[in-house]
XYZ file of C-alpha atoms in Angstrom:
689
model
C 123.972 78.200 77.845
C 121.331 79.472 75.451
C 121.085 83.184 74.895
C 118.642 85.375 73.019
C 119.191 89.028 72.089
C 116.895 91.712 70.780
C 119.802 93.499 69.124
C 119.974 91.443 65.950
C 121.111 93.584 63.049
C 120.311 92.630 59.488
C 123.142 94.587 57.922
C 125.119 97.739 58.257
C 123.103 99.277 55.445
C 119.806 99.520 57.323
C 120.918 99.405 60.967
C 120.278 103.017 61.971
C 116.628 103.919 61.419
C 114.531 104.543 64.504
C 111.257 106.103 63.524
C 111.242 107.627 60.107
C 108.045 109.593 59.948
C 107.175 110.783 56.481
C 105.440 114.004 55.740
C 104.965 114.876 52.110
C 103.246 118.211 51.847
C 104.531 120.838 54.234
C 104.829 124.547 53.483
C 108.140 125.354 51.796
C 110.699 126.869 54.094
C 112.285 130.086 52.934
C 115.837 129.429 54.083
C 118.099 126.443 54.484
C 120.812 125.783 56.989
C 124.286 124.844 55.885
C 125.149 121.217 55.198
C 124.475 119.463 58.512
C 127.204 118.155 60.789
C 127.796 114.419 60.923
C 125.111 113.873 63.574
C 121.765 115.643 63.872
C 120.663 116.331 67.435
C 117.220 117.838 67.946
C 116.982 117.607 71.751
C 120.532 117.038 72.963
C 121.950 120.420 73.879
C 118.427 121.884 73.966
C 117.035 120.808 77.353
C 114.326 123.459 77.119
C 112.688 121.550 74.267
C 111.649 118.639 76.495
C 111.777 120.089 80.002
C 115.229 118.841 80.944
C 117.926 116.413 79.851
C 116.490 114.278 77.013
C 117.780 111.008 78.506
C 115.689 111.678 81.631
C 112.447 112.457 79.770
C 110.794 109.153 80.637
C 111.908 109.385 84.255
C 110.335 112.844 84.543
C 107.150 111.636 82.853
C 106.799 108.491 84.957
C 107.676 110.310 88.175
C 104.882 112.791 87.504
C 102.456 109.925 86.895
C 103.629 108.328 90.152
C 102.971 111.567 92.047
C 99.427 111.695 90.687
C 98.876 108.073 91.746
C 100.302 108.713 95.222
C 98.087 111.712 95.795
C 95.144 109.511 94.841
C 96.300 106.782 97.262
C 96.569 109.227 100.165
C 93.102 110.605 99.476
C 91.668 107.079 99.396
C 93.436 106.156 102.637
C 92.153 109.218 104.461
C 88.582 108.355 103.455
C 88.507 104.905 105.102
C 87.191 105.071 108.624
C 84.299 102.749 109.439
C 84.719 98.982 109.887
C 82.793 98.427 106.667
C 85.065 100.780 104.719
C 88.178 99.139 106.152
C 86.928 95.675 105.211
C 86.103 96.816 101.679
C 89.542 98.427 101.360
C 91.289 95.266 102.530
C 89.324 92.929 100.273
C 89.858 95.099 97.200
C 93.621 95.122 97.665
C 93.885 91.451 98.420
C 91.815 90.570 95.379
C 93.894 92.885 93.194
C 97.162 91.511 94.593
C 96.276 87.885 93.895
C 94.967 88.706 90.419
C 98.149 90.565 89.490
C 100.198 87.605 90.667
C 98.226 85.371 88.329
C 96.564 83.452 91.153
C 98.258 80.539 92.891
C 98.996 77.004 91.713
C 97.141 73.925 92.872
C 98.380 72.438 96.131
C 100.210 69.186 95.458
C 101.921 66.753 97.868
C 104.933 68.247 99.612
C 106.800 64.924 99.565
C 108.850 66.012 102.581
C 112.262 64.435 102.992
C 114.290 64.797 106.205
C 117.816 64.312 104.923
C 119.823 64.968 108.063
C 119.949 66.252 111.651
C 122.587 68.460 113.274
C 122.654 68.887 117.048
C 123.423 72.196 118.738
C 123.276 73.333 122.359
C 119.600 73.949 123.201
C 118.192 72.963 119.787
C 118.696 70.724 116.812
C 118.443 71.387 113.080
C 116.524 69.121 110.725
C 117.569 69.411 107.078
C 114.484 69.306 104.879
C 113.650 69.025 101.174
C 110.068 69.395 99.963
C 108.333 70.096 96.654
C 106.421 73.367 96.430
C 105.341 72.271 92.928
C 105.880 68.858 91.374
C 109.603 68.589 90.716
C 110.320 72.057 92.165
C 112.444 71.246 95.188
C 112.836 73.569 98.175
C 115.755 73.147 100.556
C 115.320 74.302 104.118
C 116.270 73.805 107.729
C 113.979 73.460 110.738
C 115.484 74.772 113.981
C 113.702 72.764 116.683
C 113.625 73.574 120.438
C 114.861 71.226 123.154
C 111.750 69.262 124.195
C 113.120 68.894 127.714
C 113.042 72.647 128.145
C 109.931 73.508 126.126
C 107.045 71.084 125.858
C 105.560 70.728 122.366
C 103.483 71.584 120.433
C 105.438 74.759 119.732
C 104.592 77.826 117.667
C 106.111 77.817 114.201
C 107.948 80.745 112.609
C 108.751 80.883 108.905
C 111.937 82.773 108.045
C 112.295 83.588 104.323
C 115.826 84.501 103.287
C 117.008 87.821 101.961
C 119.167 88.179 98.874
C 122.188 86.295 100.179
C 124.134 84.141 97.732
C 124.266 81.263 100.230
C 120.597 81.542 101.203
C 119.718 79.728 104.394
C 123.401 79.267 105.250
C 123.795 83.016 105.794
C 124.936 83.678 109.347
C 122.302 86.257 110.316
C 119.385 84.192 109.050
C 120.598 81.112 110.897
C 121.027 83.148 114.072
C 117.448 84.404 113.826
C 116.238 80.821 113.418
C 118.339 79.561 116.332
C 117.079 82.367 118.575
C 113.492 81.297 117.912
C 114.319 77.695 118.784
C 116.140 78.732 121.954
C 112.938 80.478 123.024
C 110.509 77.634 122.406
C 109.511 78.107 118.731
C 110.230 75.990 115.654
C 111.831 78.150 112.968
C 111.952 77.052 109.338
C 114.390 78.813 107.045
C 114.499 77.984 103.344
C 116.418 78.869 100.192
C 114.744 81.180 97.663
C 115.135 80.636 93.934
C 118.626 81.404 92.623
C 120.180 81.389 96.084
C 121.760 78.767 98.289
C 120.989 75.343 96.866
C 118.343 76.574 94.415
C 120.229 78.197 91.552
C 118.161 77.571 88.458
C 120.850 77.678 85.758
C 124.170 75.886 86.126
C 127.075 75.625 83.712
C 128.809 72.398 82.760
C 130.844 72.458 85.950
C 127.772 72.851 88.163
C 128.374 76.526 88.937
C 125.589 79.138 88.699
C 125.372 81.075 85.441
C 123.204 83.817 86.900
C 121.596 84.176 90.292
C 120.355 86.409 93.060
C 118.426 89.497 92.066
C 119.529 89.256 88.432
C 118.263 85.688 88.273
C 114.966 86.757 89.805
C 114.477 89.465 87.206
C 115.518 87.118 84.394
C 112.775 84.706 85.451
C 110.504 87.696 85.872
C 110.654 88.543 82.160
C 108.889 85.314 81.208
C 106.494 85.627 84.118
C 105.368 89.072 82.946
C 104.562 87.719 79.488
C 102.507 84.936 81.073
C 100.536 87.355 83.232
C 102.113 86.168 86.464
C 104.981 87.519 88.524
C 108.135 86.014 89.956
C 106.714 87.005 93.357
C 103.960 84.440 92.785
C 106.460 81.613 93.113
C 108.300 83.089 96.070
C 105.004 83.575 97.894
C 103.947 80.056 96.949
C 107.178 78.638 98.386
C 106.447 80.529 101.605
C 102.856 79.267 101.718
C 104.104 75.721 101.245
C 106.623 76.400 104.009
C 103.677 77.217 106.266
C 102.060 73.974 105.066
C 105.195 72.125 106.143
C 105.208 73.739 109.584
C 101.467 73.187 110.042
C 101.717 69.460 109.301
C 104.506 68.860 111.805
C 103.007 67.099 114.841
C 105.199 69.165 117.178
C 103.927 72.516 115.813
C 100.692 74.240 116.761
C 99.188 75.179 113.375
C 97.126 77.929 114.997
C 100.266 79.755 116.144
C 102.318 80.556 113.052
C 104.407 83.638 112.386
C 106.797 84.994 109.797
C 109.871 87.198 109.835
C 112.561 87.849 107.267
C 115.072 90.476 106.229
C 115.526 92.432 102.987
C 114.224 90.140 100.246
C 112.942 88.040 103.135
C 111.245 91.190 104.411
C 109.541 91.462 101.037
C 108.337 87.876 101.266
C 107.188 88.399 104.850
C 105.232 91.497 103.847
C 103.504 89.652 101.022
C 102.793 86.533 103.048
C 101.303 88.380 106.009
C 99.034 90.273 103.593
C 97.764 87.176 101.815
C 97.839 84.217 104.230
C 95.532 84.320 107.245
C 97.583 81.623 108.989
C 100.264 84.228 109.782
C 99.237 85.360 113.252
C 102.259 87.625 113.821
C 104.804 89.115 111.447
C 108.042 91.100 111.646
C 109.362 92.186 108.232
C 112.868 93.623 108.423
C 114.631 96.184 106.195
C 112.016 96.418 103.483
C 108.831 98.309 104.330
C 109.277 101.994 103.626
C 106.956 103.197 100.857
C 106.821 102.354 97.182
C 105.393 105.710 96.086
C 107.906 107.911 97.954
C 110.815 105.601 97.065
C 109.932 105.860 93.388
C 109.482 109.622 93.613
C 112.669 110.329 95.557
C 115.096 107.696 94.351
C 113.430 106.353 91.207
C 114.573 102.875 92.155
C 112.164 100.109 91.232
C 113.682 96.968 92.644
C 113.778 93.382 91.431
C 111.078 91.373 89.708
C 109.335 90.178 92.865
C 109.184 93.690 94.309
C 107.257 95.130 91.351
C 103.607 94.114 91.088
C 101.900 95.017 87.825
C 99.818 98.175 88.098
C 100.094 98.487 91.859
C 100.935 102.198 91.812
C 98.046 102.952 89.496
C 95.619 100.821 91.510
C 96.768 102.138 94.874
C 98.765 99.506 96.757
C 101.675 100.924 98.717
C 103.940 99.277 101.294
C 101.584 100.318 104.076
C 98.876 98.229 102.454
C 100.766 95.007 103.146
C 100.149 95.787 106.809
C 96.671 97.239 106.318
C 95.426 94.199 104.378
C 95.743 92.114 107.548
C 94.915 94.717 110.170
C 94.613 94.251 113.072
C 96.973 91.227 112.995
C 100.186 91.961 114.961
C 102.999 93.415 112.817
C 106.382 94.736 113.921
C 108.360 96.794 111.418
C 112.090 96.207 111.852
C 114.000 99.167 110.426
C 117.549 100.515 110.253
C 118.563 104.180 110.197
C 121.317 103.655 107.582
C 119.260 101.429 105.305
C 118.765 102.248 101.630
C 115.103 101.575 102.402
C 114.659 105.094 103.731
C 113.998 105.359 107.469
C 111.813 108.463 107.165
C 109.597 106.721 104.638
C 109.480 103.669 106.902
C 108.175 105.863 109.714
C 105.592 107.391 107.395
C 104.404 103.898 106.466
C 104.269 102.981 110.154
C 102.152 106.043 110.892
C 99.666 105.133 108.157
C 99.400 101.650 109.659
C 99.231 102.867 113.257
C 96.398 105.270 112.501
C 94.276 102.579 110.877
C 94.968 100.115 113.706
C 93.941 102.877 116.111
C 90.713 103.365 114.207
C 90.064 99.669 114.755
C 90.890 99.889 118.467
C 94.091 97.780 118.285
C 96.895 100.351 118.286
C 99.180 98.077 120.326
C 99.263 95.459 117.575
C 101.512 97.396 115.232
C 104.903 98.717 116.265
C 108.297 99.731 114.913
C 111.866 98.961 115.949
C 114.412 101.521 114.748
C 118.013 100.328 114.892
C 121.120 102.450 114.317
C 122.575 100.152 111.707
C 122.955 99.642 107.975
C 120.836 97.288 105.871
C 121.155 93.939 107.623
C 119.410 91.483 109.911
C 121.395 92.719 112.891
C 121.246 91.310 116.386
C 118.881 94.013 117.648
C 116.432 93.216 114.862
C 116.697 89.456 115.399
C 116.038 89.903 119.104
C 113.127 92.236 118.402
C 111.585 89.685 116.041
C 111.981 86.881 118.579
C 110.386 88.947 121.340
C 107.490 89.910 119.027
C 106.845 86.271 118.162
C 107.064 85.254 121.806
C 104.575 87.981 122.761
C 101.934 87.115 120.180
C 102.460 83.378 119.608
C 103.331 82.313 123.187
C 101.696 85.084 125.210
C 105.079 85.720 126.831
C 106.346 89.308 126.720
C 109.899 89.346 128.050
C 113.349 90.533 127.008
C 115.147 88.118 124.694
C 118.904 88.191 124.164
C 121.016 86.285 121.688
C 123.693 84.140 123.367
C 127.208 85.402 122.703
C 128.452 81.851 122.168
C 125.747 80.842 119.666
C 127.256 78.628 116.976
C 125.501 78.249 113.646
C 125.953 75.555 111.030
C 128.588 75.656 108.360
C 127.504 75.646 104.711
C 128.479 71.979 104.521
C 126.478 71.117 107.646
C 123.295 72.831 106.459
C 123.504 71.479 102.894
C 120.490 69.354 101.957
C 120.926 68.245 98.333
C 123.642 65.606 97.756
C 125.404 67.738 95.141
C 124.492 71.054 96.716
C 121.971 72.117 94.044
C 118.359 70.962 93.695
C 118.329 71.185 89.885
C 120.698 68.183 89.918
C 118.127 66.017 91.728
C 116.252 63.387 89.722
C 113.049 64.795 88.248
C 113.937 68.395 89.096
C 112.248 71.243 87.202
C 113.433 74.830 87.071
C 111.117 77.810 87.174
C 112.067 78.345 83.534
C 110.593 74.885 82.892
C 107.438 75.837 84.791
C 107.001 78.960 82.665
C 107.637 77.040 79.441
C 105.083 74.392 80.366
C 102.500 77.059 81.156
C 103.173 78.730 77.815
C 102.848 75.386 75.996
C 99.359 75.084 77.473
C 98.512 78.601 76.343
C 99.978 77.934 72.886
C 97.343 75.287 72.176
C 94.585 77.631 73.278
C 96.067 80.492 71.236
C 96.234 78.379 68.100
C 92.576 77.416 68.374
C 91.467 80.978 69.056
C 93.409 82.526 66.167
C 92.303 79.776 63.792
C 88.612 79.805 64.630
C 87.897 83.414 65.678
C 90.749 85.596 64.382
C 88.828 88.865 64.652
C 87.924 88.204 68.273
C 91.489 87.098 68.973
C 92.874 90.332 67.555
C 90.416 92.362 69.631
C 91.451 90.455 72.753
C 95.100 91.053 71.939
C 94.468 94.769 71.632
C 92.644 94.797 74.955
C 95.589 93.067 76.644
C 98.119 95.408 75.039
C 95.939 98.438 75.901
C 96.716 100.143 72.587
C 94.064 102.793 72.063
C 92.238 103.158 68.770
C 93.555 105.807 66.437
C 90.445 107.925 66.956
C 91.127 108.007 70.709
C 94.736 109.157 70.345
C 95.335 112.899 70.637
C 96.420 115.027 67.714
C 100.024 115.943 68.523
C 101.392 119.441 68.521
C 104.178 119.588 65.918
C 107.080 122.015 66.108
C 109.289 122.607 63.087
C 112.869 123.204 64.241
C 115.121 123.520 61.211
C 115.319 122.750 57.500
C 118.445 121.262 55.950
C 119.277 120.952 52.273
C 120.694 117.795 50.782
C 121.515 116.889 47.226
C 118.320 114.999 46.367
C 115.978 115.963 49.204
C 115.249 118.475 51.903
C 115.293 117.388 55.517
C 113.209 119.040 58.228
C 113.760 118.431 61.912
C 110.533 118.237 63.916
C 109.275 117.766 67.448
C 106.036 115.815 68.000
C 104.255 116.292 71.332
C 101.769 113.389 71.713
C 101.057 114.100 75.391
C 102.204 116.285 78.260
C 105.857 115.680 79.040
C 106.584 113.545 75.965
C 108.563 114.887 73.001
C 109.343 112.736 69.973
C 112.234 113.928 67.781
C 111.612 113.341 64.080
C 113.076 114.197 60.707
C 111.006 114.573 57.553
C 112.718 113.996 54.249
C 111.005 115.332 51.131
C 112.421 114.255 47.730
C 113.262 116.774 45.046
C 112.214 114.356 42.313
C 109.259 112.075 41.643
C 109.085 108.595 43.242
C 111.223 105.941 41.595
C 108.186 103.654 41.522
C 104.985 105.519 40.653
C 102.314 105.085 43.317
C 104.806 104.323 46.079
C 103.502 105.407 49.449
C 105.350 107.517 52.020
C 107.460 105.732 54.614
C 107.335 105.977 58.385
C 110.588 104.646 59.789
C 111.955 103.942 63.234
C 115.167 102.380 64.452
C 116.432 101.560 67.907
C 119.659 103.460 67.116
C 117.869 106.716 66.446
C 118.099 109.708 64.171
C 121.735 110.698 64.668
C 123.166 107.593 63.034
C 120.473 107.340 60.377
C 120.843 110.903 59.184
C 124.585 110.959 58.654
C 125.640 111.696 55.073
C 125.750 108.368 53.279
C 123.637 106.790 56.007
C 120.292 105.052 55.881
C 118.349 108.247 55.116
C 120.416 108.928 52.021
C 120.090 105.328 50.882
C 116.334 105.147 51.512
C 115.724 108.390 49.636
C 117.887 107.257 46.738
C 116.013 103.953 46.513
C 112.429 105.170 46.963
C 112.350 108.956 46.523
C 109.167 109.290 48.587
C 108.445 111.397 51.666
C 109.981 109.698 54.656
C 109.373 110.464 58.309
C 111.898 109.053 60.757
C 110.651 109.244 64.334
C 112.101 108.310 67.685
C 109.404 106.865 69.963
C 109.823 107.622 73.642
C 112.948 106.165 75.216
C 114.688 105.727 71.852
C 117.577 107.693 70.368
C 117.951 111.079 72.014
C 115.515 110.212 74.829
C 117.153 106.845 75.474
C 117.884 106.352 79.168
C 121.660 106.308 79.694
C 122.078 107.160 83.382
C 120.772 104.038 85.121
C 122.996 101.028 85.677
C 121.128 98.813 88.143
C 119.601 96.531 85.515
C 122.715 96.291 83.360
C 123.986 94.240 81.618
C 121.068 91.849 81.232
C 118.094 94.219 81.100
C 119.450 97.498 79.727
C 119.774 101.024 81.084
C 116.022 101.509 80.560
C 115.138 98.739 83.013
C 114.160 101.204 85.732
C 111.947 103.111 83.301
C 110.364 99.838 82.172
C 109.613 98.708 85.719
C 108.275 102.096 86.810
C 105.910 102.000 83.849
C 105.028 98.403 84.835
C 104.124 99.552 88.351
C 101.861 102.136 86.747
C 100.184 99.474 84.607
C 101.935 100.675 81.455
C 104.107 98.978 78.845
C 106.766 100.556 76.674
C 105.476 98.364 73.833
C 102.078 100.025 74.179
C 103.358 103.564 74.608
C 105.734 103.269 71.662
C 103.061 101.669 69.477
C 100.812 104.639 70.164
C 103.683 107.032 69.395
C 104.057 105.339 66.022
C 100.338 105.513 65.331
C 100.260 109.220 66.097
C 103.245 109.755 63.822
C 101.740 107.568 61.085
C 98.497 109.541 61.094
C 100.454 112.777 60.923
C 102.457 111.536 57.945
C 99.413 110.188 56.123
C 97.509 113.447 56.472
C 100.360 115.724 55.502
C 101.433 113.495 52.624
C 97.796 113.317 51.501
C 98.219 109.592 50.995
C 95.687 106.781 51.341
C 98.187 104.701 53.290
C 101.839 104.577 54.210
C 104.662 102.114 54.699
C 106.076 101.250 58.119
C 109.721 100.248 58.514
C 111.211 99.361 61.899
C 114.686 98.163 62.856
C 115.706 96.366 66.063
C 113.768 96.328 69.291
C 111.255 98.935 68.105
C 109.941 96.179 65.837
C 107.705 94.854 68.601
C 105.768 98.131 69.100
C 105.758 98.696 65.319
C 104.160 95.284 64.829
C 101.490 96.135 67.392
C 100.768 99.458 65.702
C 100.399 97.815 62.283
C 98.312 94.871 63.487
C 95.848 97.018 65.430
C 95.464 99.725 62.760
C 96.041 97.778 59.515
C 94.176 100.285 57.345
C 96.983 102.792 57.916
C 99.696 100.658 56.345
C 100.016 99.065 52.917
C 103.467 97.630 53.644
C 105.317 96.722 56.833
C 109.008 95.795 57.020
C 110.495 94.679 60.333
C 114.250 94.160 60.529
C 115.985 92.330 63.360
C 112.914 91.899 65.571
C 112.744 89.012 68.014
C 111.093 85.945 66.513
C 108.481 85.535 69.234
C 107.890 85.837 72.942
C 107.826 82.050 73.047
C 111.417 82.123 71.789
C 112.257 84.385 74.714
C 110.696 81.920 77.164
C 112.442 79.006 75.498
C 115.800 80.738 75.943
C 117.138 80.691 79.461
C 119.295 83.808 79.273
C 117.930 86.790 77.369
C 119.153 90.346 76.980
C 117.237 93.610 76.909
C 113.826 91.937 76.774
C 112.198 93.714 79.727
C 111.373 96.652 77.475
C 109.646 94.279 75.015
C 107.149 92.753 77.445
C 103.375 93.102 77.673
C 101.883 91.794 80.896
C 99.605 88.802 80.293
C 100.138 88.683 76.526
C 100.920 84.986 76.042
C 97.609 83.616 77.323
C 96.035 85.528 74.400
C 98.608 86.121 71.652
C 102.217 85.857 70.564
C 104.053 88.010 68.035
C 103.580 85.550 65.119
C 99.816 85.859 65.631
C 100.063 89.583 64.925
C 102.348 88.931 61.959
C 99.835 86.452 60.530
C 96.997 88.956 60.856
C 98.782 91.247 58.352
C 99.013 88.624 55.604
C 101.278 89.431 52.674
C 101.633 93.096 53.649
C 104.385 92.319 56.141
C 107.969 91.268 55.534
C 110.311 90.059 58.278
C 114.069 90.272 57.870
């Protein structure tokens, strides 16, 4: 197993420097505090300085931005009334959705293989393998009605799986498929990536290394960098599943539906929004409301459930229904679900009102079941009745037989060794991402060789780092002055925007620079101020070596404002994974926000030190935003030192298992630039260690 980490440390001597912002000429302070304690804390213990607990600063900030976006969404929704307005609304969201997914691949032959048949009372199960992309094998099972009881061609119902480890073998998903077949519809259930027979990474004994939601998000890291989304590939699998159903001679391609639970509810919601072939849909235990869920619970979910910029653009859960209105949709909900039932009802009401405006109120409905998160019998029966109503024109009660027997995991297994990545010619999604990046790499090389200035401008546009002149002048609060043997140390608060506070310490030497003409230093370190400022720590060593003004700053989400209370994305993606994905939903990147924090701090240091330029030092995972700041505003910096930064985003893609890289991503960067391109633009001014 290959593994890549952002937490590479060069040495113990320089490990703790987060953002050392240097300010040379500040008014002398009349008094000094006693020798500081071992750790300096500027915000911790002083919640009033940043509006609450420092570790929750980014959550408060992003929640406020989400509220603003939600208010805008509601106002937009209320304004759509006429058929023309509804059509415009639908087209805009569909176009946006597909663009944020990175478009869809080219349709290639499915190469369908029927690898076995299992007979059951009233239906049989055909075990199927097809290729959604060349070499990307999908394992599934078609539950086919008894032709003696129901004459073909039958309607077809696609059933994407939720986040079950055994995928299509999961009891509830098989029961839903069997119920469709017992009522005259072909149901096709298939394994998602990293579930069932489609785990993407296996160890030497053939067992999964990582899977399920964690596997999805791991693959999502590379997809973000490529400007796609893991959801793109799940949706594509589902679309190819519809292709499979449509090409069956016993299925009526004009009568196709889709229903799935949990993660399958996500896929159903996406598919019904984007594929006109879905004539009826019944997503279960998913639709509730992205805006209210983020505001109330602050729980961005897995890679496929977070579409870049959708909160900022205005695409909530209700829009997955509205995009296809007035196509029939039944929301299957559960009162004890973690997808909140009240929010589900609110989403239903938004959908119902728009369907009513169109004159088709009966085509959207809700089933509320007193149950926890699951594809329970009541929901399976509701889905089957909904499909029968709209695909067969038969509206009647449907009950699941008490003696229904599903297949065992061995019976439903399709691949000879139980995993598709062991098939000849198999490709993983990691391979797909690497191949796409290899294509982009050739284009990048040509662009940066032939038109470097244009390439840098394009990179800046992708990263969305504003020019220095467009960044606000921060309010600066001086907190305390401390006296040390060879320098004074002032603790500061920088306020670059509403709700954001950047702790900083400014060290001013008591003697002249060791090297005449040396410029002030702006420093940042992923470990923050507390460790750096300890007696004998990096601050003491830096001041002893250079004796120049040094500003150490903590960009947002670093040091004292580092998120420590969220565990969902641990251990692979860090405690700031929820912050990173909330920002992603708002069309923001921590790389961008932190780069701008550094630029604001650099300008402050330069002006107060009355220096032509400054040095920039960064340690650990703040190296990526520091590199962006230096590359996009090179006139600010005469020297850049980056310690322990990741080699490149390509290295991340070429490594199957990575750690803490979600915070380092910029959506759509790799089609335009990689980190070495920015390094090269700085010439001999930059040093990597």
